Coordinates of C-alpha atoms and ligand atoms in Angstrom, one line a residue:
X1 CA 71.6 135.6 128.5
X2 CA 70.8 135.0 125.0
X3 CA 69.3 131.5 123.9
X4 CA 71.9 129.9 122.3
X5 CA 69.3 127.6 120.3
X6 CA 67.4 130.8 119.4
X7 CA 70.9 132.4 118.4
X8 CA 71.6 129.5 116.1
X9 CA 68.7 129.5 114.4
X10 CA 69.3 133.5 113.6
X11 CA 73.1 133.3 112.6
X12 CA 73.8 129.9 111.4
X13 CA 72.4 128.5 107.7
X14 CA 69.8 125.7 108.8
X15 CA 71.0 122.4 107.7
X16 CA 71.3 120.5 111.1
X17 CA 68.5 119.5 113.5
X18 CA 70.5 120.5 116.2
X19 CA 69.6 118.7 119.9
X20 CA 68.5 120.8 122.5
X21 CA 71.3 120.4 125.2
X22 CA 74.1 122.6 126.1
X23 CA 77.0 120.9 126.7
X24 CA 79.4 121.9 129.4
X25 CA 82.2 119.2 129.0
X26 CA 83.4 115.6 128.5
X27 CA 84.6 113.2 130.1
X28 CA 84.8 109.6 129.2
X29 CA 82.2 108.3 127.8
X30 CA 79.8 110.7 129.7
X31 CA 78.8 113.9 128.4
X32 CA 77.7 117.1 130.8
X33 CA 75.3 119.8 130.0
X34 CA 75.5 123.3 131.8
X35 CA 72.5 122.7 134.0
X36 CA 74.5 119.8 135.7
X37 CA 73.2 116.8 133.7
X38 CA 74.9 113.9 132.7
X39 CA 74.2 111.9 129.8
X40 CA 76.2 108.6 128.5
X41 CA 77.3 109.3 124.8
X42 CA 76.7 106.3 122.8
X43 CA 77.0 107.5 119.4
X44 CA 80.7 109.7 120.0
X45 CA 80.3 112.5 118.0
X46 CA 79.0 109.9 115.1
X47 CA 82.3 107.2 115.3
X48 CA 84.6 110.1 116.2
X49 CA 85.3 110.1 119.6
X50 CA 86.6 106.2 120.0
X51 CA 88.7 106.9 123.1
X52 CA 85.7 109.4 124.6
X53 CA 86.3 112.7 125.5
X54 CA 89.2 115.0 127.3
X55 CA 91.3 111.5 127.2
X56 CA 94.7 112.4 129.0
X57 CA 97.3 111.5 126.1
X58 CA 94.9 113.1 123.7
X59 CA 95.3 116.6 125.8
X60 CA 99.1 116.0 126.3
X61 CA 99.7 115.0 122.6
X62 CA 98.1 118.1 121.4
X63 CA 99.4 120.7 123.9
X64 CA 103.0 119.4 122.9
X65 CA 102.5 119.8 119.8
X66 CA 100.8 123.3 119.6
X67 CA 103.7 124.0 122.0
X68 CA 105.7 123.6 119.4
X69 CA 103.6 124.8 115.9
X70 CA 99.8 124.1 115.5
X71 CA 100.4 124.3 112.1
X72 CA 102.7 124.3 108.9
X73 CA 101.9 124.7 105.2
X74 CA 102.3 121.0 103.3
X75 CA 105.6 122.3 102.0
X76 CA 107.0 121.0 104.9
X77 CA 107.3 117.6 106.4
X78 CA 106.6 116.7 109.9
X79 CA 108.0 114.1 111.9
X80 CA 104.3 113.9 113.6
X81 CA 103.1 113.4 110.3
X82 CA 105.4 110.7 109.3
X83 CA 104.9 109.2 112.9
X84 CA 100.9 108.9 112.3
X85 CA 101.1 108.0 108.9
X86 CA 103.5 104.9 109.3
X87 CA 101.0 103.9 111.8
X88 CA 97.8 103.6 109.3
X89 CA 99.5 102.5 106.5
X90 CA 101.1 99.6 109.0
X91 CA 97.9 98.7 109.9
X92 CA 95.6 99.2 106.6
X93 CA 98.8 97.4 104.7
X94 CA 99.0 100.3 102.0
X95 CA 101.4 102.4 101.0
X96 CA 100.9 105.5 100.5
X97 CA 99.0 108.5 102.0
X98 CA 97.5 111.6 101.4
X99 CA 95.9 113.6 104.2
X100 CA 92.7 115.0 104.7
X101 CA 90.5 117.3 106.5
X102 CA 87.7 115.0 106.4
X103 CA 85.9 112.0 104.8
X104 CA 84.5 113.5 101.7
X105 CA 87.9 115.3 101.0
X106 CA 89.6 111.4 101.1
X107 CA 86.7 110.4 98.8
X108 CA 87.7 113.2 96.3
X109 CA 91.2 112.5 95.9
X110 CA 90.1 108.7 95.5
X111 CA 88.1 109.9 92.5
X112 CA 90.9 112.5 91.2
X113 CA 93.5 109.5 91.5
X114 CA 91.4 106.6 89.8
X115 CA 90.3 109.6 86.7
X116 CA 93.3 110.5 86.4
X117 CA 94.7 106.7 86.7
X118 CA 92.3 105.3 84.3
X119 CA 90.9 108.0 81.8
X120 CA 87.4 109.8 82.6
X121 CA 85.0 108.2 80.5
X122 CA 84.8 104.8 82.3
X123 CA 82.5 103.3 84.9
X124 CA 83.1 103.8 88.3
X125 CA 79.9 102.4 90.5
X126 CA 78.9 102.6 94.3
X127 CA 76.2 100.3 96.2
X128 CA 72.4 101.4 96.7
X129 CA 71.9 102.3 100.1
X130 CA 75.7 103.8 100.6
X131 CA 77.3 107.1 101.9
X132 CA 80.0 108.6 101.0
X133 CA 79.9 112.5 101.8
X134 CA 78.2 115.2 100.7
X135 CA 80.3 117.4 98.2
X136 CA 80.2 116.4 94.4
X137 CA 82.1 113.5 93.5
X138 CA 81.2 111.8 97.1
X139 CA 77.8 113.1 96.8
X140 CA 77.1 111.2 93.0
X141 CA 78.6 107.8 95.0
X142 CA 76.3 108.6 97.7
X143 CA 73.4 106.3 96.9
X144 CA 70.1 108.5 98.6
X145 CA 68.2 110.7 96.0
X146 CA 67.6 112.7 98.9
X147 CA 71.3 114.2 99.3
X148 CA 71.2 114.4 95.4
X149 CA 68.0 115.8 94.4
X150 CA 68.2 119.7 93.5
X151 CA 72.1 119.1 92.7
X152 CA 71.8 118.1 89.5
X153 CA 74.1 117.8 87.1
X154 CA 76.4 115.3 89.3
X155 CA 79.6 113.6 88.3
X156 CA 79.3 111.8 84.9
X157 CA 79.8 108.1 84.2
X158 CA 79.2 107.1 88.4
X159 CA 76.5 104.0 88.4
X160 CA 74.9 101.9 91.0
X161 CA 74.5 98.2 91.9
X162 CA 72.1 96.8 94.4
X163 CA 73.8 96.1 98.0
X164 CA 74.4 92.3 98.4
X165 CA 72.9 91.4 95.0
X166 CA 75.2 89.0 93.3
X167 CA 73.1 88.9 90.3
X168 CA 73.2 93.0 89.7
X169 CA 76.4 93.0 90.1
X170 CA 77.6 90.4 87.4
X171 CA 75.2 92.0 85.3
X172 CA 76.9 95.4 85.4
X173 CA 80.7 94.9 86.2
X174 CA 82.8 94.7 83.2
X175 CA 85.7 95.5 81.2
X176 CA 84.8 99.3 81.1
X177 CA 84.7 99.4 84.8
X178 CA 87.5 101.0 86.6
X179 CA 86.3 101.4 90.2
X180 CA 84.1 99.9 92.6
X181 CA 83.4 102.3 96.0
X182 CA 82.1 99.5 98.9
X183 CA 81.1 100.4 102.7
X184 CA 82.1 97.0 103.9
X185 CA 79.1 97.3 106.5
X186 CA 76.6 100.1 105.4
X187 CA 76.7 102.5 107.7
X188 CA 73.7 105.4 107.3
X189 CA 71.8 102.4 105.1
X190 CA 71.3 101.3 108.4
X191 CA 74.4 98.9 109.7
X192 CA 74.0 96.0 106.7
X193 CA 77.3 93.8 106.5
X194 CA 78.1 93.0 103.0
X195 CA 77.7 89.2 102.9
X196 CA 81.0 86.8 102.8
X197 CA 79.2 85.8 99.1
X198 CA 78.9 89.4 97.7
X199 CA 82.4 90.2 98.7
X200 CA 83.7 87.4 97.3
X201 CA 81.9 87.6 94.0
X202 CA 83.7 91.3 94.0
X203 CA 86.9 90.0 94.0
X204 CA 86.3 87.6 91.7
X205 CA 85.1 90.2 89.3
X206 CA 88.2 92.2 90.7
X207 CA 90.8 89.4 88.7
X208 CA 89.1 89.3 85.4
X209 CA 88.8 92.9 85.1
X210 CA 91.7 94.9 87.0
X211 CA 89.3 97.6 88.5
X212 CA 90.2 99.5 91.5
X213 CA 88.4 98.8 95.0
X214 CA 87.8 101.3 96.8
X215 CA 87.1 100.6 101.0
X216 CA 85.4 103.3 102.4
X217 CA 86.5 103.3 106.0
X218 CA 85.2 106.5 107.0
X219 CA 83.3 105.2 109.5
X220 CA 84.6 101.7 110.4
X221 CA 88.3 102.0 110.2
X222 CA 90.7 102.0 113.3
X223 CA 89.2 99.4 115.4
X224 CA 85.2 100.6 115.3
X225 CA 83.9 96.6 114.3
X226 CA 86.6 95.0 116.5
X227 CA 89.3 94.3 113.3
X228 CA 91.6 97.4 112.3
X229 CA 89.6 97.9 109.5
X230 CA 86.2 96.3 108.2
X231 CA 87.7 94.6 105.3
X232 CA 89.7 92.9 107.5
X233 CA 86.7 90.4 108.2
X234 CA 86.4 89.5 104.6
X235 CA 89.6 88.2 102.9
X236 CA 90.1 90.9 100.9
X237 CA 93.1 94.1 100.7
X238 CA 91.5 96.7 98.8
X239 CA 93.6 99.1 96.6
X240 CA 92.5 102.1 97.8
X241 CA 91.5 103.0 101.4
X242 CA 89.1 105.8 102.3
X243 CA 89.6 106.9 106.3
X244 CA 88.1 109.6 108.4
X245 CA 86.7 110.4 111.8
X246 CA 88.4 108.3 114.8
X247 CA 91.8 108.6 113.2
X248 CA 92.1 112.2 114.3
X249 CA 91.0 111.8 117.9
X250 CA 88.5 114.6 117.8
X251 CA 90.1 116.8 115.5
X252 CA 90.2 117.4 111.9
X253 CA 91.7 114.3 109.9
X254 CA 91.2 111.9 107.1
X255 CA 93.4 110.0 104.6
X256 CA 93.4 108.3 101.0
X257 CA 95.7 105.3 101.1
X258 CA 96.8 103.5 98.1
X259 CA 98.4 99.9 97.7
X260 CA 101.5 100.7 95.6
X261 CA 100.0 99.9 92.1
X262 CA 98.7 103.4 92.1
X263 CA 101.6 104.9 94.4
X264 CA 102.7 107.3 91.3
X265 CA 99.5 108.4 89.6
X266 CA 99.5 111.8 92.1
X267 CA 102.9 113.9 91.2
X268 CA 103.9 117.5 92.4
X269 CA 101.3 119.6 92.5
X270 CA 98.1 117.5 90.9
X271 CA 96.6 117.4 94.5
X272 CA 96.9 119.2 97.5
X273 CA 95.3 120.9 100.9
X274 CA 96.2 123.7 103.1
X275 CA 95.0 122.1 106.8
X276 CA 95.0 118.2 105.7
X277 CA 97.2 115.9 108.0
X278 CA 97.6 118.8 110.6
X279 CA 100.0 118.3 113.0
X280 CA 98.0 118.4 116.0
X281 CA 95.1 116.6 114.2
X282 CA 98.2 114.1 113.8
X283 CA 99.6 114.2 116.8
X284 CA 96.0 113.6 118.2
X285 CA 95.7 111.1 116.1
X286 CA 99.2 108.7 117.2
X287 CA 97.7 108.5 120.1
X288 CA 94.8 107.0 119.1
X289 CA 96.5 104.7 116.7
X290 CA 98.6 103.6 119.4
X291 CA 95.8 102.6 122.0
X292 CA 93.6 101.4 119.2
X293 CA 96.2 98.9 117.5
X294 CA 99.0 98.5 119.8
X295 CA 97.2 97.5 123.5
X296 CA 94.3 95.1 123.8
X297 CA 91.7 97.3 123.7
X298 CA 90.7 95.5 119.8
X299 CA 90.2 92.5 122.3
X300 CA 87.9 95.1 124.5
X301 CA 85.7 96.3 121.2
X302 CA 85.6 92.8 120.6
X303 CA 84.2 91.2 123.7
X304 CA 82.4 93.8 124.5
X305 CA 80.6 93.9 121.1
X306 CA 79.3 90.1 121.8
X307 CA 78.1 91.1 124.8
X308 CA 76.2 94.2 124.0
X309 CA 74.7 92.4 121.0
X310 CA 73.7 89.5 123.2
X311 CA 72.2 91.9 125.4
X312 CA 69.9 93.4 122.7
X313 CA 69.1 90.1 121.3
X314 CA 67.4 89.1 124.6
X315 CA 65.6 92.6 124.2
X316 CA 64.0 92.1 121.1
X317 CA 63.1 88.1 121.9
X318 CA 61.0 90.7 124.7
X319 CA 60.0 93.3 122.6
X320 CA 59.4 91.2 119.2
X321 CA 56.5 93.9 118.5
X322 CA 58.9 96.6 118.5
X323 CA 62.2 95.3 117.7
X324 CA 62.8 93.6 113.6
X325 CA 66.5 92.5 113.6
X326 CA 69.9 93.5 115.5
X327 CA 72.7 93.7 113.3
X328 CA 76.2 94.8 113.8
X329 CA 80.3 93.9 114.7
X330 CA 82.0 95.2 117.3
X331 CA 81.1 98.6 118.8
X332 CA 79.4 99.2 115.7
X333 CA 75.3 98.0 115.9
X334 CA 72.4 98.9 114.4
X335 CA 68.8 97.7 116.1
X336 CA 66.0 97.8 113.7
X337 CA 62.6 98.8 114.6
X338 CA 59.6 98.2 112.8
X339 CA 58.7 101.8 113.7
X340 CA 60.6 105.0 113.1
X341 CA 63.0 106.1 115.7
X342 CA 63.0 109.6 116.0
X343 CA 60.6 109.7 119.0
X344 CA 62.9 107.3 120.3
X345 CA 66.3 108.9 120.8
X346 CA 64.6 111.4 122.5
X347 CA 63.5 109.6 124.8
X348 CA 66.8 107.9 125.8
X349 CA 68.0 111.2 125.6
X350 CA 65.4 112.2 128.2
X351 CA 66.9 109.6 130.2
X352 CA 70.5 110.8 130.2
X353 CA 71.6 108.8 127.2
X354 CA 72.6 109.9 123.7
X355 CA 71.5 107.7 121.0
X356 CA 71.4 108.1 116.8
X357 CA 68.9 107.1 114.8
X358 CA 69.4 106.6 110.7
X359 CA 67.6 105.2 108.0
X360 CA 64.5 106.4 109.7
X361 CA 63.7 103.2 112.0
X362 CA 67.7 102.0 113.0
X363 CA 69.0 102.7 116.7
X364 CA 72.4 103.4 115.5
X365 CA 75.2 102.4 118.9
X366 CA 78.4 104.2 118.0
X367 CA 80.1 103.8 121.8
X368 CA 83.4 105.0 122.4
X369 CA 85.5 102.1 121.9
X370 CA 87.0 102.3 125.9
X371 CA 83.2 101.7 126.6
X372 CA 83.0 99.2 129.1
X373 CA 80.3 96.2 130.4
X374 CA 78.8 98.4 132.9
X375 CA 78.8 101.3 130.6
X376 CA 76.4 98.8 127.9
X377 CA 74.3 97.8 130.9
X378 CA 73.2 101.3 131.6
X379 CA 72.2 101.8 127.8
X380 CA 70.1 98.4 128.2
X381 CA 68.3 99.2 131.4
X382 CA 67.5 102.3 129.5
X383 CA 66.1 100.7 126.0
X384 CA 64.3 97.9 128.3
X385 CA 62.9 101.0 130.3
X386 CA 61.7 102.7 127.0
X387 CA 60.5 99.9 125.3
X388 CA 58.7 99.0 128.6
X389 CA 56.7 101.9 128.2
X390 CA 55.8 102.3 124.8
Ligands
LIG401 C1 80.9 105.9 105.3 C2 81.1 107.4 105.2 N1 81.7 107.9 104.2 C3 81.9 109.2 104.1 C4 81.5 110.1 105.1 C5 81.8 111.6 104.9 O1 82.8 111.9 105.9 P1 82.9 113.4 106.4 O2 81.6 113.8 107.1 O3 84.1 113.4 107.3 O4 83.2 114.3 105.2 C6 80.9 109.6 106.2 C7 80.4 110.5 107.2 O5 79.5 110.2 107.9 C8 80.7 108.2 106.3 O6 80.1 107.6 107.4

């Protein structure tokens, strides 16, 4: 039988470092290659897979709907679609949607909307050390030279202030700013909360010049820190929310939500997308809505969150010649070494656990959010193992 690893490498445009395991199935949180082994997936198909995998309503959700029609063009309305999108706009408190395929695609139409809103030749700015997708407008937000460099030109008129420097950022905001993208907790910059101060010096800056925030809540939205969304721990509404990943339960989904200031800058035929909000991504998607916002499993990502971060707190008190600083809320926690932590995730991986690694020397823990105690303790006899070793 051909080497599917081999295969890839023949037939496939090299831009991932794929990981050398052949996955059979999922279940849970546990993942199964074909040779029999199981390994506990704590980083879910990077924040996607938030109630693990082959989850039971998931599979029924989806064969009902592809029962009925996987898919129709946007010309139509779907009462899956308006079912879902209630939902997130419920719980972001927007108002209106537009549905995506992905993340970047939600960052686009953000971009499209506040150009079109407010003229092209103002200031929009992102943070240093944020992402926000990989195709052109996201990709000029996205703060690393390295997803930039050999791209050049990029979108015009898109600037950067320094993450959680109050300073840079009254120094740059002003009247010919229009938006202001923000990662509430910085994601591939290595899990960095912005701090209560920054936040609030953003809003602040937010009344005396009327620009557009933007959340980005790719990553963080629908539950992953242990509030609905991340700006929920600040006291903030954005105008504009960014969402991706989770919401679609393992398939395809994304949305731009707007607060209803900007409900009527996109009219017939300014924007649109063959697959976005599709109905089985949608239908997927209810149901992780529904388990996420309306049972206690919030209170779950919560509790559990303290716990795991206690947990990894007593590690590094042990391993203070390995481990710098453990940051993180809810299910989503970054553990900084002061080593790169390549070498690392293979060897959890080794050990039958599935780990990320970003910013070169952060453990990145993405867990399902129906992860449970015991599930963390197996991840922490693991790291204490490892660390043990090294
Ligand atoms: C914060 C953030 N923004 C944007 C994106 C891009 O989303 P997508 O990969 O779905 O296009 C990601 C993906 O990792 C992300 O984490």
């Amino acid at each position: 039988m051909t080497n599917i690893f081999e295969k890839e490498k023949e037939i496939f445009l090299q831009t991932y470092k794929r990981i050398p395991v052949d996955i059979s199935h999922g279940e849970g949180v546990f993942l199964y290659d074909k040779k029999g082994n199981k390994y506990l997936d704590f980083f879910s198909g990077l924040a996607v897979n938030a109630l693990g995998y082959s989850h039971p309503d998931i599979i029924k959700a989806v064969t009902n709907q592809i029962n009925k029609f996987a898919h129709l063009s946007n010309n139509f309305i779907t009462d899956v679609q308006i079912e879902f999108t209630e939902r997130l706009l419920k719980y972001s408190e927007m108002d209106s949607a537009f549905l995506t395929n992905s993340g970047t695609e939600a960052v686009e139409g953000a971009i499209k909307l506040i150009r079109k809103a407010k003229g092209p030749d103002k200031k929009i700015f992102s943070f240093t050390g944020s992402f926000h997708g990989r195709t052109y407008g996201a990709m000029t937000l996205t703060a690393k030279e390295k997803y930039q460099k050999g791209f050049e030109p990029l979108l015009q008129n898109i600037f950067r202030i320094e993450f959680n420097n109050i300073a840079d950022l009254e120094n740059k905001i002003d009247a010919d700013t229009v938006a202001v993208f923000i990662e509430l907790i910085q994601e591939e910059g290595g899990i960095v909360p912005a701090s209560n101060e920054f936040v609030k010096n953003i809003d602040g800056l937010r009344k005396k010049y009327s620009f557009i925030l933007v959340a980005d809540e790719i990553q963080t939205g629908a539950g992953r820190t242990g509030k609905p969304f991340a700006y929920n721990h600040y006291s903030i509404l954005p105008d504009i929310v960014v969402t991706a990943k989770a919401i679609g339960g393992g398939l395809p989904l994304g949305a731009l939500l707007v607060s209803s200031e900007l409900n009527n800058i996109f009219t017939t035929g300014i924007h649109g997308t063959t697959f976005g909000g599709n109905p089985v991504a949608c239908a997927a998607g209810n149901v992780v809505l529904k388990k996420v916002f309306e049972t206690q499993l919030l209170e779950q990502v919560v509790s559990n969150g303290k716990f795991f971060i206690d947990h990894l707190n007593k590690l590094k008190n042990d391993f203070l010649k390995d481990i710098k600083e453990v940051r993180g809320r809810g299910l989503m926690i970054g553990v900084e070494h002061l080593y790169e932590c390549n070498e690392m995730v293979e060897k959890f991986r080794e050990r039958g656990v599935l780990v990320n690694c970003t910013n070169q020397n952060v453990i990145r823990i993405l867990p399902p959010l129906i992860a449970e105690k015991e599930d963390i303790l197996i991840f922490m006899e693991t790291y204490r193992k490892i660390l043990s070793k090294s």
